[in-house]
Amino acid sequence: MNSMETSADTPQMDVYNRIWLSIAERKLKPGTRLKEEQLAEIFSVSRARVRQALSALEHDGLVTLVPHRGAFVSQPSTEEARDIFFARRTIETSLVARLCAAATADDLARMHAHVEEERAARAAGDTKATILLSGGFHLLIGELAGSPYLWEVLRDLVSRTSLIMAMYQTRSQADCGPDEHAEVLEAIRNADAARAQHLMDHHLDHLEGKLDLDDTTEETNDLRDILS
Amino acid sequence: MNSMETSADTPQMDVYNRIWLSIAERKLKPGTRLKEEQLAEIFSVSRARVRQALSALEHDGLVTLVPHRGAFVSQPSTEEARDIFFARRTIETSLVARLCAAATADDLARMHAHVEEERAARAAGDTKATILLSGGFHLLIGELAGSPYLWEVLRDLVSRTSLIMAMYQTRSQADCGPDEHAEVLEAIRNADAARAQHLMDHHLDHLEGKLDLDDTTEETNDLRDILS
DNA sequence: GAATAAATAATTGTAGACAATTTATGTCGC
DNA sequence: GCGACATAAATTGTCTACAATTATTTATTC
């Protein structure tokens, strides 16, 4: 019942997941063009399957579909980036507050185990796992809050955040840092709702602060976008 | 810049919107089978377009796609129904609190105009408009909060709520009632965040309370589901 | 030599046909 | 007459070929 696994049963979900993962891991950079035929060959599926996957990814905001031009890894604007963080603060501060009142011993154990896993991955220098686990902590909070719907929303927000980080991150490293997660966990353990909310809010602010969201230097790879 | 209009530009979005509207208006009842060819003929489009629209509707939780059996208007379970209301409370209470601090005179005017419109529609006995406007008030709050992302989430939640109401509503009438909306608006006007949050929370509770979410009498139209 | 315009090439969008699966109908045996 | 099995119909899932659009290259003219 691990909610991290994103059911790779059907072939079409497989191509969706593989592209999703590549974007979440930041191997596919924003602005990258995704040709349908090329993807079809890589994954050994028909072009129709690729189109379905791309359509779903567009719905999740990870790729942008331009009519008669093709699919590109999305390049969220600074406004959109700020909006995503706003939405995360709105939802996640509410959820941690609720968790303070409702968390079971088992919940706390799972969160503790997760933070340890994050530490281990970071210590081992496994950047791929670090990025995934870092977002996974936030998803775990959504899961423990007991709302499948909000968990889906959070999954969407976390993956979009990954894209935003890939685009606007200038200084320092990629992930949240397990220390702040540990602090939030400690507040939840103490059932200190106000502190947990404050810490989560601050944590997301910290993440947003790492970004270069000044509108002046809209970086891009696409010559089309550079040369007006 | 009215956010209620759901861009019916492309043909595929048109069929999506027309089905979406029929469900939101509760003309299409939960469990109704949606044959692709039939829809294709009705809308005078190819079956591929219908499939795209159905796929998008499934992603929004309004339609359930069963492999090799077809598409059906979703029949959300009582757990899912409660989850939707939980999500709405989580998000909307946060948003009204924020609005209390940030609402401009223009914002207040728009909300006031909307409540009046609701009253007029209800007085005129226009049930279709009443249902739409009733959800529209909640969407307006999302819009004025200035978060396009959360507005999209709210739109999804409101349409799912409409489906839930169609399924589980037993007594009294369909919509929210403009009086409670007016009360919320009054609290926002007075910048009383705590009261606004409380009223919104109570309002959604009231809505949920109108439903018959006892798990015992899972109503359905599909013979398959009735006769095990 | 530079800019514009036409032609060619590449890519996406669409539709129609075919295959796989499920549902309904009819028949045979009991 | 009732139930199980086989056959037929209907519906969905998938793929391939073709049309529409856009990008690139080449040729022509100023």
Short mmCIF file of C-alpha atoms (C1' of nucleotides) in Angstrom, two decimals:
data_model
loop_
_atom_site.label_atom_id
_atom_site.label_comp_id
_atom_site.label_asym_id
_atom_site.label_seq_id
_atom_site.Cartn_x
_atom_site.Cartn_y
_atom_site.Cartn_z
CA MET A 1 0.00 0.00 0.00
CA ASN A 2 2.88 2.33 -0.61
CA SER A 3 1.49 5.40 -2.27
CA MET A 4 4.80 6.34 -3.81
CA GLU A 5 4.57 3.66 -6.43
CA THR A 6 2.72 5.02 -9.41
CA SER A 7 1.12 1.88 -10.86
CA ALA A 8 3.17 1.00 -13.93
CA ASP A 9 0.84 -1.75 -15.05
CA THR A 10 -0.50 -0.70 -18.40
CA PRO A 11 1.96 0.24 -21.13
CA GLN A 12 0.53 3.70 -21.51
CA MET A 13 0.96 4.43 -17.83
CA ASP A 14 4.47 3.14 -18.19
CA VAL A 15 5.46 5.73 -20.76
CA TYR A 16 3.67 8.36 -18.69
CA ASN A 17 5.61 7.35 -15.60
CA ARG A 18 8.94 7.18 -17.33
CA ILE A 19 8.60 10.69 -18.71
CA TRP A 20 7.21 11.89 -15.40
CA LEU A 21 10.17 10.43 -13.55
CA SER A 22 12.68 11.93 -15.94
CA ILE A 23 11.18 15.36 -15.37
CA ALA A 24 10.92 14.88 -11.62
CA GLU A 25 14.56 13.78 -11.50
CA ARG A 26 15.43 16.81 -13.62
CA LYS A 27 17.03 14.82 -16.35
CA LEU A 28 14.64 16.33 -18.86
CA LYS A 29 15.14 20.07 -18.68
CA PRO A 30 12.40 22.67 -19.13
CA GLY A 31 11.92 23.63 -22.76
CA THR A 32 13.13 20.31 -24.13
CA ARG A 33 11.22 19.27 -27.18
CA LEU A 34 9.53 15.90 -27.06
CA LYS A 35 8.97 14.47 -30.52
CA GLU A 36 6.27 11.86 -30.64
CA GLU A 37 7.94 9.50 -33.09
CA GLN A 38 11.21 9.67 -31.20
CA LEU A 39 9.52 8.77 -27.93
CA ALA A 40 7.55 6.03 -29.63
CA GLU A 41 10.77 4.42 -30.79
CA ILE A 42 12.51 4.79 -27.44
CA PHE A 43 9.69 3.11 -25.55
CA SER A 44 8.81 0.69 -28.37
CA VAL A 45 5.17 1.68 -28.42
CA SER A 46 2.88 3.18 -31.02
CA ARG A 47 2.64 6.91 -31.48
CA ALA A 48 -0.93 6.86 -30.22
CA ARG A 49 0.24 5.68 -26.82
CA VAL A 50 2.77 8.47 -26.68
CA ARG A 51 0.07 10.99 -27.48
CA GLN A 52 -2.10 9.73 -24.65
CA ALA A 53 0.77 10.02 -22.21
CA LEU A 54 1.67 13.50 -23.40
CA SER A 55 -1.94 14.57 -23.08
CA ALA A 56 -2.03 13.34 -19.50
CA LEU A 57 1.26 15.07 -18.73
CA GLU A 58 -0.13 18.31 -20.10
CA HIS A 59 -3.09 17.97 -17.77
CA ASP A 60 -0.57 17.73 -14.93
CA GLY A 61 1.23 20.84 -16.13
CA LEU A 62 4.53 19.09 -16.78
CA VAL A 63 4.50 19.38 -20.55
CA THR A 64 3.05 22.05 -22.81
CA LEU A 65 1.28 21.05 -26.01
CA VAL A 66 1.49 23.62 -28.80
CA PRO A 67 -0.87 22.90 -31.69
CA HIS A 68 0.97 21.64 -34.78
CA ARG A 69 4.30 22.29 -33.11
CA GLY A 70 4.55 19.51 -30.61
CA ALA A 71 5.19 18.85 -26.95
CA PHE A 72 7.74 20.57 -24.75
CA VAL A 73 8.72 20.17 -21.14
CA SER A 74 6.87 23.04 -19.49
CA GLN A 75 8.61 26.26 -18.59
CA PRO A 76 6.54 27.61 -15.73
CA SER A 77 6.62 31.38 -15.45
CA THR A 78 7.67 33.10 -12.26
CA GLU A 79 4.03 33.89 -11.54
CA GLU A 80 3.10 30.25 -11.91
CA ALA A 81 6.04 29.26 -9.72
CA ARG A 82 4.91 31.58 -6.95
CA ASP A 83 1.36 30.32 -7.35
CA ILE A 84 2.50 26.74 -6.83
CA PHE A 85 4.27 27.65 -3.62
CA PHE A 86 1.25 29.59 -2.45
CA ALA A 87 -0.96 26.56 -3.05
CA ARG A 88 1.49 24.34 -1.21
CA ARG A 89 1.58 26.63 1.80
CA THR A 90 -2.21 26.78 1.84
CA ILE A 91 -2.68 23.02 1.78
CA GLU A 92 0.33 21.72 3.66
CA THR A 93 0.08 24.03 6.64
CA SER A 94 -3.50 22.88 7.11
CA LEU A 95 -2.51 19.24 6.85
CA VAL A 96 0.31 19.33 9.38
CA ALA A 97 -1.99 21.09 11.81
CA ARG A 98 -4.46 18.29 11.39
CA LEU A 99 -1.75 15.68 11.75
CA CYS A 100 -0.76 17.16 15.10
CA ALA A 101 -4.16 16.20 16.42
CA ALA A 102 -4.59 12.90 14.63
CA ALA A 103 -1.18 11.30 14.13
CA THR A 104 -0.87 7.77 15.51
CA ALA A 105 2.30 6.18 16.81
CA ASP A 106 2.53 4.26 13.56
CA ASP A 107 2.29 7.48 11.58
CA LEU A 108 5.12 9.00 13.56
CA ALA A 109 7.23 5.89 13.03
CA ARG A 110 6.72 6.05 9.29
CA MET A 111 7.67 9.69 9.14
CA HIS A 112 10.73 9.04 11.26
CA ALA A 113 11.78 6.17 9.01
CA HIS A 114 11.33 8.37 5.99
CA VAL A 115 13.51 11.16 7.35
CA GLU A 116 16.20 8.60 8.12
CA GLU A 117 15.96 7.28 4.59
CA GLU A 118 16.44 10.79 3.29
CA ARG A 119 19.55 11.21 5.43
CA ALA A 120 21.00 7.96 4.21
CA ALA A 121 20.40 8.78 0.56
CA ARG A 122 21.98 12.18 0.96
CA ALA A 123 24.94 10.74 2.83
CA ALA A 124 25.41 8.20 0.05
CA GLY A 125 25.42 10.99 -2.52
CA ASP A 126 22.48 9.47 -4.40
CA THR A 127 21.01 12.64 -5.86
CA LYS A 128 18.23 10.86 -7.72
CA ALA A 129 16.94 9.16 -4.58
CA THR A 130 17.47 12.32 -2.56
CA ILE A 131 15.26 14.39 -4.82
CA LEU A 132 12.52 11.75 -4.89
CA LEU A 133 12.57 11.12 -1.15
CA SER A 134 12.62 14.81 -0.44
CA GLY A 135 9.31 15.25 -2.24
CA GLY A 136 8.17 11.96 -0.77
CA PHE A 137 8.14 13.41 2.73
CA HIS A 138 5.55 15.96 1.71
CA LEU A 139 3.50 13.27 0.01
CA LEU A 140 3.69 11.14 3.14
CA ILE A 141 2.13 13.97 5.10
CA GLY A 142 -0.68 14.09 2.60
CA GLU A 143 -1.16 10.36 2.85
CA LEU A 144 -1.22 10.29 6.64
CA ALA A 145 -3.73 13.12 6.68
CA GLY A 146 -6.09 10.55 5.20
CA SER A 147 -7.28 12.42 2.14
CA PRO A 148 -6.69 10.58 -1.14
CA TYR A 149 -7.86 13.62 -3.04
CA LEU A 150 -5.46 16.04 -1.41
CA TRP A 151 -2.73 13.44 -1.81
CA GLU A 152 -3.26 13.58 -5.56
CA VAL A 153 -3.14 17.35 -5.50
CA LEU A 154 0.06 17.23 -3.48
CA ARG A 155 1.64 14.77 -5.89
CA ASP A 156 0.89 17.20 -8.67
CA LEU A 157 2.27 20.13 -6.72
CA VAL A 158 5.46 18.31 -5.76
CA SER A 159 6.22 17.29 -9.32
CA ARG A 160 5.57 20.84 -10.51
CA THR A 161 7.89 22.09 -7.80
CA SER A 162 10.59 19.80 -9.11
CA LEU A 163 10.21 21.39 -12.52
CA ILE A 164 10.34 24.86 -11.02
CA MET A 165 13.48 24.02 -9.08
CA ALA A 166 15.11 22.76 -12.25
CA MET A 167 14.31 26.04 -13.93
CA TYR A 168 14.98 28.74 -11.39
CA GLN A 169 17.37 27.18 -8.93
CA THR A 170 20.65 29.04 -9.00
CA ARG A 171 22.55 28.64 -5.80
CA SER A 172 22.98 25.72 -3.40
CA GLN A 173 21.58 22.25 -3.88
CA ALA A 174 18.35 20.85 -5.04
CA ASP A 175 16.37 19.30 -2.21
CA CYS A 176 14.62 20.40 0.93
CA GLY A 177 17.18 19.21 3.40
CA PRO A 178 16.16 16.58 5.92
CA ASP A 179 16.85 18.77 8.91
CA GLU A 180 13.83 20.94 8.32
CA HIS A 181 11.72 17.86 7.76
CA ALA A 182 12.95 16.49 11.05
CA GLU A 183 11.97 19.71 12.79
CA VAL A 184 8.46 19.54 11.39
CA LEU A 185 8.22 15.94 12.50
CA GLU A 186 9.31 16.90 15.99
CA ALA A 187 6.61 19.54 16.20
CA ILE A 188 4.01 17.02 15.07
CA ARG A 189 5.25 14.56 17.67
CA ASN A 190 4.77 17.23 20.32
CA ALA A 191 1.31 17.97 18.97
CA ASP A 192 2.29 21.62 18.67
CA ALA A 193 0.04 22.66 15.80
CA ALA A 194 1.02 26.30 15.73
CA ARG A 195 4.71 25.46 15.60
CA ALA A 196 4.24 22.74 13.00
CA GLN A 197 2.35 25.14 10.78
CA HIS A 198 4.97 27.81 11.23
CA LEU A 199 7.79 25.39 10.46
CA MET A 200 6.12 24.07 7.33
CA ASP A 201 5.37 27.57 6.16
CA HIS A 202 8.95 28.58 6.79
CA HIS A 203 10.25 25.44 5.13
CA LEU A 204 8.37 26.19 1.92
CA ASP A 205 9.45 29.81 2.09
CA HIS A 206 13.00 28.63 2.42
CA LEU A 207 12.58 26.47 -0.66
CA GLU A 208 11.08 29.35 -2.62
CA GLY A 209 13.82 31.65 -1.37
CA LYS A 210 16.44 29.45 -2.99
CA LEU A 211 14.94 30.33 -6.35
CA ASP A 212 15.63 33.26 -8.60
CA LEU A 213 12.13 34.51 -9.21
CA ASP A 214 12.88 38.08 -10.26
CA ASP A 215 11.19 38.11 -13.68
CA THR A 216 14.19 39.91 -15.13
CA THR A 217 16.23 36.94 -16.26
CA GLU A 218 13.77 34.50 -17.75
CA GLU A 219 16.17 31.75 -18.68
CA THR A 220 15.35 29.54 -21.59
CA ASN A 221 16.93 27.06 -23.94
CA ASP A 222 14.71 27.66 -26.92
CA LEU A 223 16.12 30.06 -29.46
CA ARG A 224 12.59 30.78 -30.54
CA ASP A 225 11.82 32.22 -27.16
CA ILE A 226 15.08 34.13 -26.88
CA LEU A 227 14.81 35.92 -30.22
CA SER A 228 11.32 37.25 -29.67
CA MET B 1 -12.03 37.81 -17.88
CA ASN B 2 -14.91 35.86 -16.43
CA SER B 3 -13.46 32.64 -15.10
CA MET B 4 -16.74 30.83 -15.31
CA GLU B 5 -16.49 30.45 -19.04
CA THR B 6 -14.56 27.27 -19.79
CA SER B 7 -12.92 28.08 -23.10
CA ALA B 8 -14.99 26.24 -25.70
CA ASP B 9 -12.62 27.05 -28.53
CA THR B 10 -11.34 23.75 -29.76
CA PRO B 11 -13.85 21.07 -30.76
CA GLN B 12 -12.43 18.59 -28.27
CA MET B 13 -12.84 20.99 -25.38
CA ASP B 14 -16.33 21.60 -26.61
CA VAL B 15 -17.42 18.01 -26.19
CA TYR B 16 -15.62 17.92 -22.85
CA ASN B 17 -17.46 21.01 -21.72
CA ARG B 18 -20.84 19.86 -22.90
CA ILE B 19 -20.57 16.59 -21.03
CA TRP B 20 -19.10 18.38 -18.03
CA LEU B 21 -21.99 20.82 -17.98
CA SER B 22 -24.58 18.08 -18.28
CA ILE B 23 -23.09 16.35 -15.26
CA ALA B 24 -22.73 19.59 -13.29
CA GLU B 25 -26.35 20.43 -14.04
CA ARG B 26 -27.28 16.91 -12.96
CA LYS B 27 -28.95 16.06 -16.22
CA LEU B 28 -26.64 13.11 -16.62
CA LYS B 29 -27.15 10.93 -13.59
CA PRO B 30 -24.43 8.89 -11.87
CA GLY B 31 -24.04 5.46 -13.39
CA THR B 32 -25.28 6.47 -16.82
CA ARG B 33 -23.44 4.70 -19.58
CA LEU B 34 -21.73 6.87 -22.16
CA LYS B 35 -21.27 5.06 -25.46
CA GLU B 36 -18.54 6.51 -27.59
CA GLU B 37 -20.23 6.12 -30.96
CA GLN B 38 -23.45 7.58 -29.64
CA LEU B 39 -21.67 10.63 -28.28
CA ALA B 40 -19.71 10.98 -31.51
CA GLU B 41 -22.94 11.17 -33.47
CA ILE B 42 -24.60 13.57 -31.06
CA PHE B 43 -21.72 16.02 -31.18
CA SER B 44 -20.89 15.34 -34.85
CA VAL B 45 -17.25 14.60 -34.14
CA SER B 46 -15.03 11.58 -34.59
CA ARG B 47 -14.86 8.86 -31.99
CA ALA B 48 -11.25 9.80 -31.26
CA ARG B 49 -12.36 13.20 -30.04
CA VAL B 50 -14.92 11.62 -27.77
CA ARG B 51 -12.26 9.33 -26.34
CA GLN B 52 -10.00 12.28 -25.58
CA ALA B 53 -12.81 14.08 -23.81
CA LEU B 54 -13.79 10.99 -21.81
CA SER B 55 -10.19 10.48 -20.81
CA ALA B 56 -9.98 14.05 -19.55
CA LEU B 57 -13.27 13.64 -17.69
CA GLU B 58 -11.94 10.52 -16.02
CA HIS B 59 -8.93 12.47 -14.88
CA ASP B 60 -11.32 14.93 -13.27
CA GLY B 61 -13.19 12.13 -11.54
CA LEU B 62 -16.51 12.78 -13.26
CA VAL B 63 -16.39 9.72 -15.49
CA THR B 64 -15.22 6.20 -14.75
CA LEU B 65 -13.55 4.24 -17.54
CA VAL B 66 -13.88 0.46 -17.28
CA PRO B 67 -11.61 -1.46 -19.68
CA HIS B 68 -13.53 -3.02 -22.55
CA ARG B 69 -16.80 -2.00 -20.97
CA GLY B 70 -16.94 1.69 -21.60
CA ALA B 71 -17.43 4.98 -19.84
CA PHE B 72 -19.92 5.69 -17.07
CA VAL B 73 -20.80 8.79 -15.13
CA SER B 74 -18.92 8.26 -11.87
CA GLN B 75 -20.63 7.01 -8.73
CA PRO B 76 -18.47 8.38 -5.97
CA SER B 77 -18.51 6.27 -2.82
CA THR B 78 -19.44 7.73 0.54
CA GLU B 79 -15.75 7.72 1.52
CA GLU B 80 -14.89 9.68 -1.61
CA ALA B 81 -17.76 12.05 -0.95
CA ARG B 82 -16.54 12.77 2.56
CA ASP B 83 -13.01 13.19 1.22
CA ILE B 84 -14.16 15.83 -1.23
CA PHE B 85 -15.84 17.81 1.52
CA PHE B 86 -12.74 17.48 3.68
CA ALA B 87 -10.61 18.86 0.88
CA ARG B 88 -13.01 21.72 0.33
CA ARG B 89 -12.98 22.67 4.00
CA THR B 90 -9.20 22.54 4.02
CA ILE B 91 -8.78 24.81 1.03
CA GLU B 92 -11.75 27.14 1.25
CA THR B 93 -11.36 28.04 4.91
CA SER B 94 -7.79 29.07 4.18
CA LEU B 95 -8.83 31.12 1.20
CA VAL B 96 -11.57 33.09 2.92
CA ALA B 97 -9.16 33.90 5.74
CA ARG B 98 -6.74 35.26 3.20
CA LEU B 99 -9.50 37.20 1.47
CA CYS B 100 -10.34 38.94 4.72
CA ALA B 101 -6.91 40.52 4.69
CA ALA B 102 -6.59 41.15 0.97
CA ALA B 103 -10.03 41.81 -0.49
CA THR B 104 -10.35 45.09 -2.39
CA ALA B 105 -13.49 47.15 -2.73
CA ASP B 106 -13.86 45.81 -6.24
CA ASP B 107 -13.63 42.25 -4.95
CA LEU B 108 -16.38 42.90 -2.46
CA ALA B 109 -18.53 44.45 -5.15
CA ARG B 110 -18.14 41.41 -7.38
CA MET B 111 -19.06 39.05 -4.57
CA HIS B 112 -22.06 41.16 -3.68
CA ALA B 113 -23.20 41.20 -7.30
CA HIS B 114 -22.82 37.44 -7.45
CA VAL B 115 -24.92 36.83 -4.36
CA GLU B 116 -27.61 39.06 -5.83
CA GLU B 117 -27.51 37.10 -9.06
CA GLU B 118 -28.01 33.92 -7.08
CA ARG B 119 -30.99 35.39 -5.36
CA ALA B 120 -32.53 36.48 -8.62
CA ALA B 121 -32.04 33.08 -10.25
CA ARG B 122 -33.56 31.32 -7.29
CA ALA B 123 -36.48 33.73 -7.18
CA ALA B 124 -37.08 33.14 -10.88
CA GLY B 125 -37.11 29.40 -10.31
CA ASP B 126 -34.27 28.81 -12.74
CA THR B 127 -32.80 25.67 -11.20
CA LYS B 128 -30.08 25.25 -13.82
CA ALA B 129 -28.73 28.74 -13.24
CA THR B 130 -29.17 28.37 -9.50
CA ILE B 131 -26.98 25.28 -9.34
CA LEU B 132 -24.30 26.83 -11.52
CA LEU B 133 -24.25 30.15 -9.69
CA SER B 134 -24.22 28.43 -6.35
CA GLY B 135 -20.97 26.69 -7.19
CA GLY B 136 -19.82 29.86 -8.90
CA PHE B 137 -19.68 31.70 -5.60
CA HIS B 138 -17.08 29.29 -4.31
CA LEU B 139 -15.13 29.59 -7.53
CA LEU B 140 -15.25 33.34 -7.25
CA ILE B 141 -13.59 33.12 -3.87
CA GLY B 142 -10.84 31.03 -5.41
CA GLU B 143 -10.43 33.53 -8.19
CA LEU B 144 -10.26 36.55 -5.91
CA ALA B 145 -7.70 34.80 -3.73
CA GLY B 146 -5.44 35.19 -6.75
CA SER B 147 -4.32 31.61 -7.20
CA PRO B 148 -5.04 30.17 -10.65
CA TYR B 149 -3.87 26.78 -9.49
CA LEU B 150 -6.20 26.59 -6.51
CA TRP B 151 -8.97 27.92 -8.70
CA GLU B 152 -8.55 24.89 -10.94
CA VAL B 153 -8.62 22.61 -7.93
CA LEU B 154 -11.76 24.32 -6.69
CA ARG B 155 -13.43 23.98 -10.05
CA ASP B 156 -12.73 20.28 -9.90
CA LEU B 157 -14.02 20.02 -6.33
CA VAL B 158 -17.20 21.95 -7.09
CA SER B 159 -18.05 19.77 -10.08
CA ARG B 160 -17.41 16.64 -8.04
CA THR B 161 -19.64 18.05 -5.33
CA SER B 162 -22.38 18.47 -7.87
CA LEU B 163 -22.09 14.80 -8.75
CA ILE B 164 -22.15 13.83 -5.09
CA MET B 165 -25.24 15.92 -4.48
CA ALA B 166 -26.98 14.25 -7.39
CA MET B 167 -26.21 10.88 -5.86
CA TYR B 168 -26.79 11.25 -2.16
CA GLN B 169 -29.11 14.16 -1.81
CA THR B 170 -32.39 13.05 -0.32
CA ARG B 171 -34.21 15.83 1.41
CA SER B 172 -34.54 19.53 0.62
CA GLN B 173 -33.20 21.28 -2.44
CA ALA B 174 -30.00 21.18 -4.31
CA ASP B 175 -27.98 24.32 -3.85
CA CYS B 176 -26.13 26.08 -1.09
CA GLY B 177 -28.61 28.79 -0.43
CA PRO B 178 -27.55 32.40 -0.95
CA ASP B 179 -28.11 33.36 2.66
CA GLU B 180 -25.08 31.50 3.93
CA HIS B 181 -23.03 32.95 1.09
CA ALA B 182 -24.17 36.41 2.10
CA GLU B 183 -23.10 35.76 5.68
CA VAL B 184 -19.64 34.71 4.56
CA LEU B 185 -19.41 37.81 2.41
CA GLU B 186 -20.39 39.96 5.36
CA ALA B 187 -17.62 38.45 7.49
CA ILE B 188 -15.09 39.10 4.73
CA ARG B 189 -16.30 42.68 4.45
CA ASN B 190 -15.72 43.09 8.18
CA ALA B 191 -12.26 41.50 7.82
CA ASP B 192 -13.22 39.04 10.53
CA ALA B 193 -11.04 36.10 9.50
CA ALA B 194 -12.00 33.79 12.33
CA ARG B 195 -15.70 34.30 11.71
CA ALA B 196 -15.33 33.92 7.94
CA GLN B 197 -13.48 30.65 8.40
CA HIS B 198 -16.06 29.40 10.84
CA LEU B 199 -18.93 30.32 8.56
CA MET B 200 -17.37 28.67 5.53
CA ASP B 201 -16.62 25.56 7.53
CA HIS B 202 -20.17 25.49 8.82
CA HIS B 203 -21.57 26.15 5.38
CA LEU B 204 -19.77 23.13 3.91
CA ASP B 205 -20.80 21.04 6.89
CA HIS B 206 -24.35 22.08 6.28
CA LEU B 207 -24.06 21.00 2.67
CA GLU B 208 -22.59 17.66 3.65
CA GLY B 209 -25.27 17.27 6.29
CA LYS B 210 -27.97 17.43 3.64
CA LEU B 211 -26.59 14.21 2.20
CA ASP B 212 -27.34 10.65 3.12
CA LEU B 213 -23.83 9.33 3.63
CA ASP B 214 -24.65 6.31 5.78
CA ASP B 215 -23.18 3.62 3.53
CA THR B 216 -26.30 1.53 4.01
CA THR B 217 -28.35 2.69 1.06
CA GLU B 218 -25.92 3.03 -1.81
CA GLU B 219 -28.30 4.16 -4.49
CA THR B 220 -27.55 3.34 -8.09
CA ASN B 221 -29.20 3.09 -11.46
CA ASP B 222 -27.06 0.33 -12.89
CA LEU B 223 -28.66 -3.09 -12.67
CA ARG B 224 -25.22 -4.60 -12.63
CA ASP B 225 -24.41 -2.92 -9.35
CA ILE B 226 -27.77 -3.61 -7.78
CA LEU B 227 -27.86 -7.34 -8.42
CA SER B 228 -24.31 -8.03 -7.33
"C1'" DG C 1 25.22 40.19 -50.39
"C1'" DA C 2 20.75 40.40 -48.06
"C1'" DA C 3 15.97 39.82 -48.03
"C1'" DT C 4 11.94 37.77 -49.71
"C1'" DA C 5 9.27 34.05 -51.64
"C1'" DA C 6 8.48 29.57 -53.20
"C1'" DA C 7 9.23 24.65 -52.70
"C1'" DT C 8 10.54 20.82 -50.04
"C1'" DA C 9 10.89 18.20 -45.86
"C1'" DA C 10 9.51 17.04 -41.34
"C1'" DT C 11 6.07 16.71 -37.76
"C1'" DT C 12 1.66 16.76 -35.82
"C1'" DG C 13 -3.56 16.02 -36.27
"C1'" DT C 14 -7.32 13.05 -37.87
"C1'" DA C 15 -9.86 9.44 -39.55
"C1'" DG C 16 -10.91 4.97 -40.81
"C1'" DA C 17 -10.14 0.10 -40.61
"C1'" DC C 18 -9.01 -3.94 -38.03
"C1'" DA C 19 -8.34 -6.76 -33.71
"C1'" DA C 20 -9.57 -7.98 -28.95
"C1'" DT C 21 -12.91 -8.27 -25.49
"C1'" DT C 22 -17.26 -8.34 -23.50
"C1'" DT C 23 -22.31 -8.91 -23.68
"C1'" DA C 24 -26.40 -10.89 -25.52
"C1'" DT C 25 -28.80 -14.57 -27.87
"C1'" DG C 26 -29.90 -19.17 -29.17
"C1'" DT C 27 -29.37 -24.14 -28.75
"C1'" DC C 28 -28.52 -28.47 -26.74
"C1'" DG C 29 -28.51 -31.61 -22.87
"C1'" DC C 30 -30.52 -32.91 -18.57
"C1'" DG D 1 -38.42 -26.02 -17.86
"C1'" DC D 2 -33.75 -24.80 -16.27
"C1'" DG D 3 -28.86 -24.37 -16.70
"C1'" DA D 4 -24.53 -24.55 -19.32
"C1'" DC D 5 -22.17 -23.97 -23.44
"C1'" DA D 6 -21.38 -22.19 -28.05
"C1'" DT D 7 -22.20 -18.80 -31.32
"C1'" DA D 8 -23.26 -14.01 -32.85
"C1'" DA D 9 -23.57 -9.12 -32.10
"C1'" DA D 10 -22.02 -5.00 -30.27
"C1'" DT D 11 -18.56 -2.12 -28.23
"C1'" DT D 12 -14.11 -0.78 -27.04
"C1'" DG D 13 -8.90 -0.75 -27.90
"C1'" DT D 14 -5.17 -0.22 -31.15
"C1'" DC D 15 -2.72 0.59 -35.18
"C1'" DT D 16 -1.62 2.36 -39.82
"C1'" DA D 17 -2.23 5.46 -43.56
"C1'" DC D 18 -3.39 10.02 -45.05
"C1'" DA D 19 -4.28 15.13 -44.56
"C1'" DA D 20 -3.08 19.62 -42.56
"C1'" DT D 21 0.24 22.59 -40.67
"C1'" DT D 22 4.68 24.30 -39.68
"C1'" DA D 23 9.76 24.64 -40.24
"C1'" DT D 24 13.64 24.57 -43.21
"C1'" DT D 25 16.05 25.02 -47.30
"C1'" DT D 26 16.80 26.85 -51.79
"C1'" DA D 27 16.25 29.98 -55.45
"C1'" DT D 28 15.41 34.45 -57.15
"C1'" DT D 29 15.37 39.40 -57.13
"C1'" DC D 30 16.72 43.92 -55.59
#
